[in-house]
Amino acid sequence: MFKFIRPEQITEYIKDGDTVAINAFLALANPDKLQDAMAESFIKTGHPNNLELFTPSGCGCWDPDRIIDRCAGLGMIKRVVAGHYGSMPKISELVKKGEIEAYNIPLGILCQTLRSAGSGGPFILSKIGLDLFVDPRKGGPAMNEISKRELVHYVNVLGQEFLCYEIPKIDVALIKGTSVDPEGNIVFDNEFLSVNAINTAQAAKANGGKVIVQVDFATDKFSRPRNVVIPGVLVDAVLVADGELDDIYKDDFIAMSGAVHVPPSHMDYWMGRLEASTSKKKGKADVSRWVIGDRGAQELERGQIINLGVGIPEQVGRCAAERGMLADLTMTVESGGLGGLPAPGLAFGAVIGADFICDTVQQFDFYHGGGLDICFMGGLEVDKDGNVNAHVLNGKYFGIGGFADITQSTRKICFCLNFTAGGLSTEWTDGAIGEDGKKGPGKLTILQEGREPKFRESIESISFSATNAVRNGQEVIYITERCVFRLTPEGLELVEVTPGIDKQTQVLDLLPFPVKDGTC
């Protein structure tokens, strides 16, 4: 039978040295009050300490002084296994300094290891990650010199290559839900996502561990069985929080929780509200994101099932809506949403007007099985062969997230990235109206070139293998604000130059390697 607990009772359930799994997707569905309770307990008693954190999607909120980053800053965490690191800046800093042991493994794989842990499985085999940085033949998932565990192994089974991923042993599961009924059943009515809640709870119980759930309120009303996400039989303790939403979500959560359905005609309104309230701080105004997004939207065909990555790829969805295509496309996001339009900025992972929201692991099952027609992904660097680095730059880890799962399984891949970074400023001029009344083509002007090239002779690490893509027959293009490349067996080929751009001086002369020119 579950028990209601106060924050100071957290040490009755979390012991020094435990492996703690936090069910969250970045800042969403995040059991923040439970993490705050851990930190306060440590400050007062020195416990719990020496913890291992297992969090497939990451569980930070881009603030080094809050929730799990606060715990890390206090010295409570010794080891982290995660897919995303970008939302956990303090942890990323400590990893880079070599003060925390850390491993980066594809998000979909970590979700599947959780599911396998719940059923007592010893490992999983997958082709996801072959020939990428996570492959032990390419260095493995360790993020610094103190990380010595071998969590991934290369194996050959029945003549086929696989990576063998070890299964986590979860001692404590921390989960955020909406309410708890008298039997301890947990529903997620006001949550944007369930992430991997049931798998996380089952993994802990299979290992003899504890399940602690933070909820907004307790109710004496029983929910319909189909609405229960975690049955009370799996729940050990419940912390009732104040029920207050974060400020950035107070006004707009109804569009992301499914409390109201948002038709395509209203998407632009809700997206504008969310961008104003949840986006990270923006630098100098620049139109390159729109140029890339609009060019990406031209690759869409009605009826397609799509995934949009975080950052510049988000703009593809906006541009598709502007083109009136949204009603004929099915957008998805790896957190579990299908239909609607992925939310931007700090709300990434949520969906505005979703038709269906499943657990994250089920979404990756769909992706791994080739369910996507096309995906739009970002990138930090691209090399002469077309390999892409999307998870680490200058030793700073952002994490692979679902990037590898998606790009290794999707038939057509569109990488959306600026040609240069760091100070790039551009301007778009619409074409003039001709005598026939039709608008001519617009043009792009580079007002200031970026300091850092994105296309390099070699890259820091490989998140996407061009060799694998060519071997698998995938169609791959690289969309920048000034040009478009496509992947060929011989490497990159320039296939398009944006109007207003000088091909020689603003593209070819800035590349550190030769490319085939297919625009002649």
Short mmCIF file of C-alpha atoms in Angstrom, two decimals:
data_model
loop_
_atom_site.label_atom_id
_atom_site.label_comp_id
_atom_site.label_asym_id
_atom_site.label_seq_id
_atom_site.Cartn_x
_atom_site.Cartn_y
_atom_site.Cartn_z
CA MET A 1 0.00 0.00 0.00
CA PHE A 2 1.38 3.40 -0.92
CA LYS A 3 2.10 6.12 1.63
CA PHE A 4 1.80 9.88 1.42
CA ILE A 5 5.12 11.43 2.30
CA ARG A 6 6.53 14.85 3.15
CA PRO A 7 9.65 16.12 1.34
CA GLU A 8 11.90 15.44 4.34
CA GLN A 9 10.96 11.74 4.23
CA ILE A 10 12.72 11.22 0.89
CA THR A 11 15.72 9.53 2.57
CA GLU A 12 13.45 6.69 3.72
CA TYR A 13 13.28 5.65 0.08
CA ILE A 14 16.55 6.84 -1.50
CA LYS A 15 19.79 5.50 -0.05
CA ASP A 16 23.41 6.40 -0.67
CA GLY A 17 24.73 4.74 -3.83
CA ASP A 18 21.29 4.11 -5.37
CA THR A 19 20.62 4.28 -9.09
CA VAL A 20 17.82 6.81 -9.48
CA ALA A 21 15.76 6.87 -12.70
CA ILE A 22 13.99 10.16 -13.38
CA ASN A 23 11.07 10.00 -15.78
CA ALA A 24 11.07 13.28 -17.73
CA PHE A 25 11.53 14.66 -21.21
CA LEU A 26 13.90 17.56 -20.66
CA ALA A 27 11.86 20.04 -18.56
CA LEU A 28 8.53 18.34 -19.24
CA ALA A 29 6.77 15.84 -16.92
CA ASN A 30 9.65 16.51 -14.55
CA PRO A 31 9.27 15.55 -10.85
CA ASP A 32 10.92 18.77 -9.70
CA LYS A 33 9.68 18.73 -6.11
CA LEU A 34 11.21 15.28 -5.56
CA GLN A 35 14.56 16.51 -6.82
CA ASP A 36 14.28 19.59 -4.60
CA ALA A 37 13.57 17.27 -1.67
CA MET A 38 16.72 15.27 -2.40
CA ALA A 39 18.79 18.46 -2.46
CA GLU A 40 17.32 19.81 0.81
CA SER A 41 17.85 16.48 2.52
CA PHE A 42 21.48 16.40 1.40
CA ILE A 43 22.08 19.93 2.68
CA LYS A 44 20.69 19.00 6.11
CA THR A 45 21.96 15.43 6.50
CA GLY A 46 24.54 14.66 3.80
CA HIS A 47 22.21 12.02 2.37
CA PRO A 48 21.36 10.69 -0.16
CA ASN A 49 24.80 10.76 -1.72
CA ASN A 50 26.94 8.98 -4.30
CA LEU A 51 23.96 8.53 -6.63
CA GLU A 52 23.81 7.26 -10.20
CA LEU A 53 21.34 9.10 -12.42
CA PHE A 54 19.56 7.26 -15.26
CA THR A 55 17.50 9.61 -17.40
CA PRO A 56 16.98 8.68 -21.06
CA SER A 57 15.60 12.06 -22.14
CA GLY A 58 17.48 14.24 -19.70
CA CYS A 59 15.71 15.96 -16.81
CA GLY A 60 17.08 19.48 -16.53
CA CYS A 61 15.48 22.84 -17.23
CA TRP A 62 18.52 24.71 -18.66
CA ASP A 63 19.14 26.28 -15.23
CA PRO A 64 22.37 25.20 -13.44
CA ASP A 65 20.88 26.04 -10.04
CA ARG A 66 17.61 24.13 -10.26
CA ILE A 67 16.37 20.53 -9.76
CA ILE A 68 18.84 17.86 -10.89
CA ASP A 69 21.59 20.37 -11.73
CA ARG A 70 21.31 21.71 -8.20
CA CYS A 71 21.78 18.17 -6.88
CA ALA A 72 24.83 17.71 -9.08
CA GLY A 73 26.29 21.04 -7.96
CA LEU A 74 26.01 19.91 -4.35
CA GLY A 75 28.12 16.84 -5.15
CA MET A 76 25.36 14.24 -4.79
CA ILE A 77 25.80 12.52 -8.17
CA LYS A 78 28.71 10.27 -9.13
CA ARG A 79 27.52 8.90 -12.48
CA VAL A 80 25.04 9.81 -15.23
CA VAL A 81 23.61 7.75 -18.09
CA ALA A 82 21.50 9.90 -20.41
CA GLY A 83 20.48 10.56 -23.97
CA HIS A 84 20.17 14.36 -23.69
CA TYR A 85 22.61 16.58 -21.76
CA GLY A 86 21.82 20.00 -23.19
CA SER A 87 19.13 20.82 -20.62
CA MET A 88 21.47 19.91 -17.73
CA PRO A 89 24.18 22.63 -17.90
CA LYS A 90 25.72 22.01 -14.47
CA ILE A 91 26.00 18.29 -15.08
CA SER A 92 27.51 18.97 -18.51
CA GLU A 93 30.05 21.32 -16.89
CA LEU A 94 31.04 18.75 -14.25
CA VAL A 95 31.30 16.03 -16.88
CA LYS A 96 33.62 18.20 -18.98
CA LYS A 97 35.77 18.85 -15.90
CA GLY A 98 35.97 15.11 -15.21
CA GLU A 99 34.17 15.37 -11.87
CA ILE A 100 31.21 13.15 -12.81
CA GLU A 101 31.33 9.85 -14.65
CA ALA A 102 29.01 10.05 -17.66
CA TYR A 103 27.77 8.11 -20.69
CA ASN A 104 25.75 9.20 -23.72
CA ILE A 105 23.57 6.58 -25.43
CA PRO A 106 20.80 7.06 -28.03
CA LEU A 107 17.50 7.99 -26.43
CA GLY A 108 15.41 5.29 -28.09
CA ILE A 109 17.86 2.62 -26.98
CA LEU A 110 17.78 3.83 -23.36
CA CYS A 111 13.99 3.72 -23.44
CA GLN A 112 14.11 0.14 -24.70
CA THR A 113 16.62 -0.88 -22.03
CA LEU A 114 14.19 0.44 -19.39
CA ARG A 115 11.41 -1.67 -20.84
CA SER A 116 13.67 -4.71 -20.89
CA ALA A 117 14.71 -4.03 -17.28
CA GLY A 118 11.07 -4.25 -16.27
CA SER A 119 10.81 -7.74 -17.75
CA GLY A 120 14.11 -8.95 -16.32
CA GLY A 121 16.05 -8.90 -19.60
CA PRO A 122 19.87 -8.93 -19.39
CA PHE A 123 20.54 -6.83 -22.53
CA ILE A 124 19.13 -5.72 -25.87
CA LEU A 125 20.60 -6.05 -29.35
CA SER A 126 20.21 -3.26 -31.90
CA LYS A 127 21.74 -1.94 -35.09
CA ILE A 128 21.15 1.61 -33.84
CA GLY A 129 24.55 3.13 -33.09
CA LEU A 130 26.66 0.93 -35.37
CA ASP A 131 29.67 2.89 -36.70
CA LEU A 132 28.74 5.92 -34.61
CA PHE A 133 30.57 7.28 -31.57
CA VAL A 134 28.64 4.94 -29.26
CA ASP A 135 30.09 1.88 -31.04
CA PRO A 136 33.01 0.62 -28.90
CA ARG A 137 35.05 0.29 -32.10
CA LYS A 138 34.64 4.08 -32.49
CA GLY A 139 35.34 4.96 -28.87
CA GLY A 140 32.12 4.05 -27.06
CA PRO A 141 29.63 6.13 -25.05
CA ALA A 142 32.00 7.32 -22.30
CA MET A 143 32.13 11.12 -22.11
CA ASN A 144 35.36 11.65 -20.18
CA GLU A 145 38.48 9.88 -18.94
CA ILE A 146 37.04 8.76 -15.60
CA SER A 147 34.16 6.89 -17.28
CA LYS A 148 35.43 3.32 -17.51
CA ARG A 149 32.29 1.17 -17.60
CA GLU A 150 31.63 -0.83 -20.75
CA LEU A 151 27.91 -0.39 -21.31
CA VAL A 152 27.94 -1.17 -25.04
CA HIS A 153 29.48 -4.16 -26.80
CA TYR A 154 29.90 -5.05 -30.47
CA VAL A 155 28.64 -8.56 -31.29
CA ASN A 156 28.04 -10.71 -34.35
CA VAL A 157 24.93 -12.90 -34.19
CA LEU A 158 23.98 -15.25 -37.02
CA GLY A 159 26.25 -13.35 -39.36
CA GLN A 160 24.78 -9.93 -38.53
CA GLU A 161 26.39 -7.02 -36.70
CA PHE A 162 24.71 -5.60 -33.60
CA LEU A 163 25.47 -3.45 -30.61
CA CYS A 164 24.67 -5.09 -27.29
CA TYR A 165 23.40 -2.60 -24.72
CA GLU A 166 23.45 -3.47 -21.03
CA ILE A 167 20.29 -3.12 -18.93
CA PRO A 168 20.15 -0.66 -16.00
CA LYS A 169 19.47 -1.79 -12.45
CA ILE A 170 17.07 0.82 -11.07
CA ASP A 171 16.80 1.27 -7.31
CA VAL A 172 14.44 4.25 -7.25
CA ALA A 173 12.01 5.63 -9.84
CA LEU A 174 10.99 9.30 -9.59
CA ILE A 175 7.88 10.13 -11.63
CA LYS A 176 5.56 13.12 -12.09
CA GLY A 177 1.81 12.56 -12.51
CA THR A 178 -1.31 14.68 -12.12
CA SER A 179 -3.33 12.95 -9.40
CA VAL A 180 -3.54 9.90 -7.16
CA ASP A 181 -6.76 8.10 -6.18
CA PRO A 182 -7.43 6.17 -2.92
CA GLU A 183 -5.80 3.01 -4.32
CA GLY A 184 -2.63 4.81 -5.38
CA ASN A 185 -3.48 4.78 -9.08
CA ILE A 186 -1.79 7.62 -10.97
CA VAL A 187 -3.31 9.50 -13.88
CA PHE A 188 -1.59 12.05 -16.13
CA ASP A 189 -4.57 14.17 -17.22
CA ASN A 190 -2.72 17.51 -17.07
CA GLU A 191 0.65 16.23 -18.26
CA PHE A 192 1.90 16.88 -21.76
CA LEU A 193 3.63 13.49 -21.85
CA SER A 194 3.84 10.19 -20.01
CA VAL A 195 7.43 9.64 -21.30
CA ASN A 196 8.39 6.16 -19.96
CA ALA A 197 6.45 6.25 -16.69
CA ILE A 198 5.17 2.67 -16.60
CA ASN A 199 8.48 1.20 -17.82
CA THR A 200 10.43 3.22 -15.27
CA ALA A 201 8.18 2.01 -12.45
CA GLN A 202 8.33 -1.61 -13.62
CA ALA A 203 12.12 -1.46 -13.94
CA ALA A 204 12.44 -0.32 -10.33
CA LYS A 205 10.05 -2.98 -9.01
CA ALA A 206 11.77 -5.74 -11.00
CA ASN A 207 14.99 -4.81 -9.22
CA GLY A 208 13.35 -4.71 -5.78
CA GLY A 209 13.37 -0.93 -5.82
CA LYS A 210 10.99 1.87 -4.89
CA VAL A 211 8.61 4.04 -6.93
CA ILE A 212 7.96 7.60 -5.75
CA VAL A 213 5.42 9.75 -7.57
CA GLN A 214 4.90 13.50 -7.36
CA VAL A 215 1.33 14.60 -8.08
CA ASP A 216 -0.53 17.90 -8.14
CA PHE A 217 -3.39 16.68 -5.98
CA ALA A 218 -5.05 13.67 -4.35
CA THR A 219 -8.62 12.78 -5.25
CA ASP A 220 -11.31 10.54 -3.78
CA LYS A 221 -12.61 9.80 -7.28
CA PHE A 222 -11.52 6.70 -9.15
CA SER A 223 -10.42 7.15 -12.74
CA ARG A 224 -11.45 4.88 -15.57
CA PRO A 225 -8.95 1.99 -15.69
CA ARG A 226 -7.85 2.93 -19.21
CA ASN A 227 -6.82 6.38 -17.96
CA VAL A 228 -4.50 5.03 -15.26
CA VAL A 229 -0.85 5.31 -16.32
CA ILE A 230 0.72 3.73 -13.21
CA PRO A 231 -1.35 1.28 -11.13
CA GLY A 232 -1.25 1.72 -7.39
CA VAL A 233 0.29 -1.73 -6.89
CA LEU A 234 3.57 -0.30 -8.26
CA VAL A 235 3.54 2.88 -6.16
CA ASP A 236 5.39 3.06 -2.84
CA ALA A 237 5.15 6.75 -1.99
CA VAL A 238 3.33 9.86 -3.19
CA LEU A 239 4.34 13.48 -2.64
CA VAL A 240 1.47 15.92 -3.20
CA ALA A 241 2.93 19.16 -4.56
CA ASP A 242 1.26 22.54 -4.72
CA GLY A 243 -0.30 21.85 -8.08
CA GLU A 244 1.06 25.05 -9.59
CA LEU A 245 2.25 24.99 -13.20
CA ASP A 246 5.54 26.63 -14.14
CA ASP A 247 4.91 30.22 -15.19
CA ILE A 248 5.82 29.53 -18.81
CA TYR A 249 3.05 26.95 -19.08
CA LYS A 250 0.22 28.50 -17.07
CA ASP A 251 -1.59 30.14 -19.95
CA ASP A 252 -0.86 27.65 -22.69
CA PHE A 253 -0.85 24.19 -21.12
CA ILE A 254 -4.38 23.43 -22.36
CA ALA A 255 -3.13 23.35 -25.95
CA MET A 256 -0.37 20.87 -25.07
CA SER A 257 -2.12 18.67 -22.52
CA GLY A 258 -5.03 17.90 -24.85
CA ALA A 259 -7.55 19.75 -22.69
CA VAL A 260 -8.59 21.48 -25.92
CA HIS A 261 -8.05 20.30 -29.45
CA VAL A 262 -6.29 22.75 -31.75
CA PRO A 263 -7.31 22.64 -35.42
CA PRO A 264 -4.73 23.45 -38.15
CA SER A 265 -6.31 26.88 -38.68
CA HIS A 266 -5.42 27.85 -35.08
CA MET A 267 -1.85 26.47 -35.00
CA ASP A 268 -0.14 29.74 -35.86
CA TYR A 269 -1.93 31.53 -33.01
CA TRP A 270 -0.90 28.96 -30.38
CA MET A 271 2.62 28.64 -31.75
CA GLY A 272 3.07 32.40 -31.51
CA ARG A 273 1.96 32.38 -27.87
CA LEU A 274 4.32 29.56 -26.99
CA GLU A 275 7.28 31.05 -28.81
CA ALA A 276 6.80 34.27 -26.88
CA SER A 277 6.66 32.51 -23.51
CA THR A 278 8.92 29.45 -23.78
CA SER A 279 11.70 30.16 -26.26
CA LYS A 280 15.25 30.62 -25.08
CA LYS A 281 16.86 34.05 -25.37
CA LYS A 282 17.48 34.99 -28.97
CA GLY A 283 20.42 36.84 -30.39
CA LYS A 284 20.51 39.34 -33.22
CA ALA A 285 17.58 39.06 -35.60
CA ASP A 286 18.35 36.79 -38.55
CA VAL A 287 16.16 35.37 -41.30
CA SER A 288 18.29 32.32 -42.03
CA ARG A 289 16.10 30.05 -39.90
CA TRP A 290 13.05 31.01 -41.95
CA VAL A 291 14.95 30.55 -45.23
CA ILE A 292 16.07 27.06 -44.17
CA GLY A 293 12.65 26.16 -42.80
CA ASP A 294 10.86 27.29 -45.94
CA ARG A 295 13.28 25.39 -48.17
CA GLY A 296 12.83 22.31 -45.98
CA ALA A 297 9.05 22.57 -46.27
CA GLN A 298 9.46 22.28 -50.04
CA GLU A 299 10.63 18.70 -49.52
CA LEU A 300 7.30 17.75 -47.96
CA GLU A 301 4.61 15.79 -49.73
CA ARG A 302 1.03 15.57 -48.57
CA GLY A 303 0.26 12.43 -46.61
CA GLN A 304 3.75 12.07 -45.14
CA ILE A 305 4.61 11.11 -41.54
CA ILE A 306 7.34 13.42 -40.28
CA ASN A 307 9.74 14.05 -37.41
CA LEU A 308 11.11 17.51 -36.66
CA GLY A 309 14.25 17.92 -34.57
CA VAL A 310 14.84 20.71 -32.07
CA GLY A 311 16.17 24.10 -33.15
CA ILE A 312 16.16 25.16 -36.80
CA PRO A 313 14.14 22.07 -37.92
CA GLU A 314 11.22 23.34 -35.81
CA GLN A 315 10.82 26.10 -38.40
CA VAL A 316 9.90 23.54 -41.06
CA GLY A 317 6.62 22.92 -39.25
CA ARG A 318 5.84 26.64 -39.10
CA CYS A 319 6.56 27.04 -42.79
CA ALA A 320 4.45 23.99 -43.64
CA ALA A 321 1.58 25.63 -41.74
CA GLU A 322 2.13 28.88 -43.66
CA ARG A 323 1.93 26.90 -46.90
CA GLY A 324 -1.40 25.39 -45.82
CA MET A 325 -0.02 21.86 -45.74
CA LEU A 326 -0.41 21.03 -42.05
CA ALA A 327 -3.80 19.35 -42.35
CA ASP A 328 -2.35 16.90 -44.88
CA LEU A 329 0.78 16.00 -42.90
CA THR A 330 1.30 13.98 -39.72
CA MET A 331 3.93 15.53 -37.50
CA THR A 332 5.52 13.46 -34.75
CA VAL A 333 7.96 14.12 -31.95
CA GLU A 334 10.09 11.45 -30.28
CA SER A 335 8.61 12.12 -26.84
CA GLY A 336 5.40 10.41 -28.01
CA GLY A 337 3.21 12.92 -29.81
CA LEU A 338 1.58 12.27 -33.16
CA GLY A 339 -0.42 14.85 -35.09
CA GLY A 340 -0.65 18.56 -34.35
CA LEU A 341 2.56 20.62 -34.31
CA PRO A 342 5.61 20.15 -32.05
CA ALA A 343 5.96 22.94 -29.50
CA PRO A 344 9.02 25.20 -29.71
CA GLY A 345 11.89 26.22 -27.45
CA LEU A 346 11.81 25.15 -23.81
CA ALA A 347 8.53 23.31 -24.42
CA PHE A 348 10.12 20.99 -26.99
CA GLY A 349 8.70 17.50 -26.56
CA ALA A 350 5.14 18.73 -26.11
CA VAL A 351 2.71 18.92 -29.01
CA ILE A 352 0.13 21.58 -29.79
CA GLY A 353 -3.14 19.86 -30.73
CA ALA A 354 -1.86 16.26 -30.79
CA ASP A 355 -4.16 13.51 -32.06
CA PHE A 356 -2.37 10.81 -30.06
CA ILE A 357 0.28 10.68 -27.34
CA CYS A 358 2.01 7.40 -26.51
CA ASP A 359 4.94 6.43 -24.32
CA THR A 360 8.34 7.45 -25.67
CA VAL A 361 9.48 3.85 -26.09
CA GLN A 362 6.46 3.09 -28.29
CA GLN A 363 7.29 6.06 -30.49
CA PHE A 364 10.82 4.75 -30.96
CA ASP A 365 9.50 1.30 -31.79
CA PHE A 366 7.58 3.03 -34.59
CA TYR A 367 10.65 4.97 -35.71
CA HIS A 368 13.00 1.97 -35.60
CA GLY A 369 10.53 0.06 -37.75
CA GLY A 370 10.77 2.67 -40.51
CA GLY A 371 7.48 4.41 -39.73
CA LEU A 372 8.71 7.85 -40.77
CA ASP A 373 8.67 9.04 -44.37
CA ILE A 374 10.98 11.99 -43.79
CA CYS A 375 12.81 13.71 -40.94
CA PHE A 376 14.37 17.12 -40.46
CA MET A 377 17.35 17.22 -38.11
CA GLY A 378 19.91 19.79 -37.01
CA GLY A 379 23.67 19.44 -36.95
CA LEU A 380 26.74 20.99 -35.35
CA GLU A 381 29.28 19.96 -38.00
CA VAL A 382 29.41 18.18 -41.37
CA ASP A 383 32.55 16.67 -42.88
CA LYS A 384 33.64 16.12 -46.48
CA ASP A 385 32.07 12.66 -46.58
CA GLY A 386 28.69 13.87 -45.30
CA ASN A 387 29.05 12.56 -41.75
CA VAL A 388 27.29 14.74 -39.16
CA ASN A 389 28.16 15.60 -35.57
CA ALA A 390 25.09 16.59 -33.58
CA HIS A 391 25.99 15.79 -29.98
CA VAL A 392 29.31 17.36 -28.89
CA LEU A 393 31.26 20.49 -29.81
CA ASN A 394 34.54 21.70 -28.35
CA GLY A 395 34.15 19.13 -25.59
CA LYS A 396 30.68 20.37 -24.60
CA TYR A 397 28.12 17.59 -24.74
CA PHE A 398 24.58 18.30 -25.86
CA GLY A 399 23.78 14.59 -26.12
CA ILE A 400 22.69 12.41 -29.00
CA GLY A 401 19.04 12.23 -27.89
CA GLY A 402 16.88 10.54 -30.52
CA PHE A 403 19.06 11.75 -33.40
CA ALA A 404 20.71 8.39 -34.13
CA ASP A 405 17.51 6.38 -33.69
CA ILE A 406 15.72 8.60 -36.21
CA THR A 407 18.43 9.12 -38.81
CA GLN A 408 19.35 5.43 -38.97
CA SER A 409 15.73 4.40 -39.57
CA THR A 410 14.17 7.03 -41.86
CA ARG A 411 14.06 6.81 -45.63
CA LYS A 412 14.68 10.50 -46.33
CA ILE A 413 16.77 12.76 -44.09
CA CYS A 414 16.99 16.53 -44.36
CA PHE A 415 19.70 18.14 -42.23
CA CYS A 416 18.81 21.78 -41.51
CA LEU A 417 21.73 23.95 -40.40
CA ASN A 418 23.40 27.26 -41.03
CA PHE A 419 26.43 27.33 -43.33
CA THR A 420 28.35 29.25 -40.65
CA ALA A 421 27.64 30.03 -36.99
CA GLY A 422 28.53 32.71 -34.48
CA GLY A 423 27.39 36.12 -35.64
CA LEU A 424 25.80 35.18 -38.97
CA SER A 425 23.35 37.87 -40.04
CA THR A 426 21.20 37.68 -43.16
CA GLU A 427 18.45 39.61 -44.86
CA TRP A 428 15.74 38.44 -47.27
CA THR A 429 14.33 40.73 -49.94
CA ASP A 430 11.09 39.72 -51.64
CA GLY A 431 11.01 39.76 -55.41
CA ALA A 432 9.45 42.65 -57.27
CA ILE A 433 6.00 42.41 -58.82
CA GLY A 434 6.32 42.04 -62.61
CA GLU A 435 4.08 43.37 -65.38
CA ASP A 436 2.20 40.09 -65.29
CA GLY A 437 1.31 40.75 -61.65
CA LYS A 438 3.44 37.87 -60.38
CA LYS A 439 6.08 38.26 -57.72
CA GLY A 440 9.62 37.47 -58.85
CA PRO A 441 12.05 35.36 -56.82
CA GLY A 442 13.36 36.88 -53.62
CA LYS A 443 17.02 36.96 -52.71
CA LEU A 444 19.21 36.43 -49.66
CA THR A 445 21.92 38.85 -48.58
CA ILE A 446 24.69 37.94 -46.13
CA LEU A 447 25.05 41.03 -43.95
CA GLN A 448 27.68 39.48 -41.71
CA GLU A 449 29.40 36.14 -42.09
CA GLY A 450 29.48 33.71 -39.16
CA ARG A 451 32.78 33.18 -37.36
CA GLU A 452 32.59 29.38 -37.19
CA PRO A 453 32.30 27.13 -40.25
CA LYS A 454 29.82 24.26 -40.02
CA PHE A 455 31.36 22.31 -42.92
CA ARG A 456 34.79 20.98 -41.96
CA GLU A 457 37.47 18.64 -43.22
CA SER A 458 36.94 16.48 -40.13
CA ILE A 459 34.46 16.59 -37.25
CA GLU A 460 34.76 16.03 -33.52
CA SER A 461 32.51 12.96 -33.37
CA ILE A 462 30.12 11.04 -35.62
CA SER A 463 26.39 11.10 -34.82
CA PHE A 464 25.33 10.18 -38.37
CA SER A 465 27.29 7.86 -40.65
CA ALA A 466 27.15 8.80 -44.33
CA THR A 467 28.63 5.40 -45.22
CA ASN A 468 25.74 3.63 -43.50
CA ALA A 469 23.21 5.88 -45.21
CA VAL A 470 24.62 5.20 -48.68
CA ARG A 471 24.74 1.47 -47.93
CA ASN A 472 21.11 1.54 -46.73
CA GLY A 473 19.88 3.49 -49.75
CA GLN A 474 18.71 6.50 -47.73
CA GLU A 475 18.14 9.84 -49.44
CA VAL A 476 20.04 12.59 -47.61
CA ILE A 477 20.17 16.34 -48.24
CA TYR A 478 21.81 19.18 -46.29
CA ILE A 479 19.82 22.43 -46.34
CA THR A 480 21.56 25.68 -45.39
CA GLU A 481 20.43 29.27 -45.82
CA ARG A 482 22.62 29.73 -48.90
CA CYS A 483 22.77 26.34 -50.60
CA VAL A 484 21.68 22.72 -50.60
CA PHE A 485 23.90 19.62 -50.81
CA ARG A 486 22.95 16.01 -51.38
CA LEU A 487 24.79 12.90 -50.27
CA THR A 488 26.32 10.70 -52.96
CA PRO A 489 28.57 7.63 -52.71
CA GLU A 490 31.48 10.00 -53.44
CA GLY A 491 30.52 12.55 -50.78
CA LEU A 492 28.69 15.88 -50.94
CA GLU A 493 27.33 17.36 -54.14
CA LEU A 494 26.19 20.98 -54.40
CA VAL A 495 22.74 20.90 -56.01
CA GLU A 496 21.24 24.33 -55.34
CA VAL A 497 22.28 27.89 -54.51
CA THR A 498 19.88 30.37 -52.91
CA PRO A 499 19.03 33.42 -55.07
CA GLY A 500 21.26 36.36 -54.14
CA ILE A 501 24.20 34.14 -53.11
CA ASP A 502 27.43 34.08 -55.10
CA LYS A 503 28.26 30.42 -55.55
CA GLN A 504 32.00 30.85 -55.80
CA THR A 505 32.80 33.36 -53.06
CA GLN A 506 30.03 32.59 -50.57
CA VAL A 507 29.91 28.79 -50.91
CA LEU A 508 32.74 27.02 -52.73
CA ASP A 509 35.58 29.25 -51.52
CA LEU A 510 34.42 28.82 -47.91
CA LEU A 511 34.43 25.01 -48.02
CA PRO A 512 37.65 23.39 -46.76
CA PHE A 513 37.19 20.52 -49.21
CA PRO A 514 36.13 20.17 -52.85
CA VAL A 515 32.59 19.09 -53.73
CA LYS A 516 30.99 18.08 -56.97
CA ASP A 517 29.08 21.00 -58.47
CA GLY A 518 25.75 19.76 -59.71
CA THR A 519 24.37 23.24 -60.34
CA CYS A 520 26.27 23.79 -63.62
#
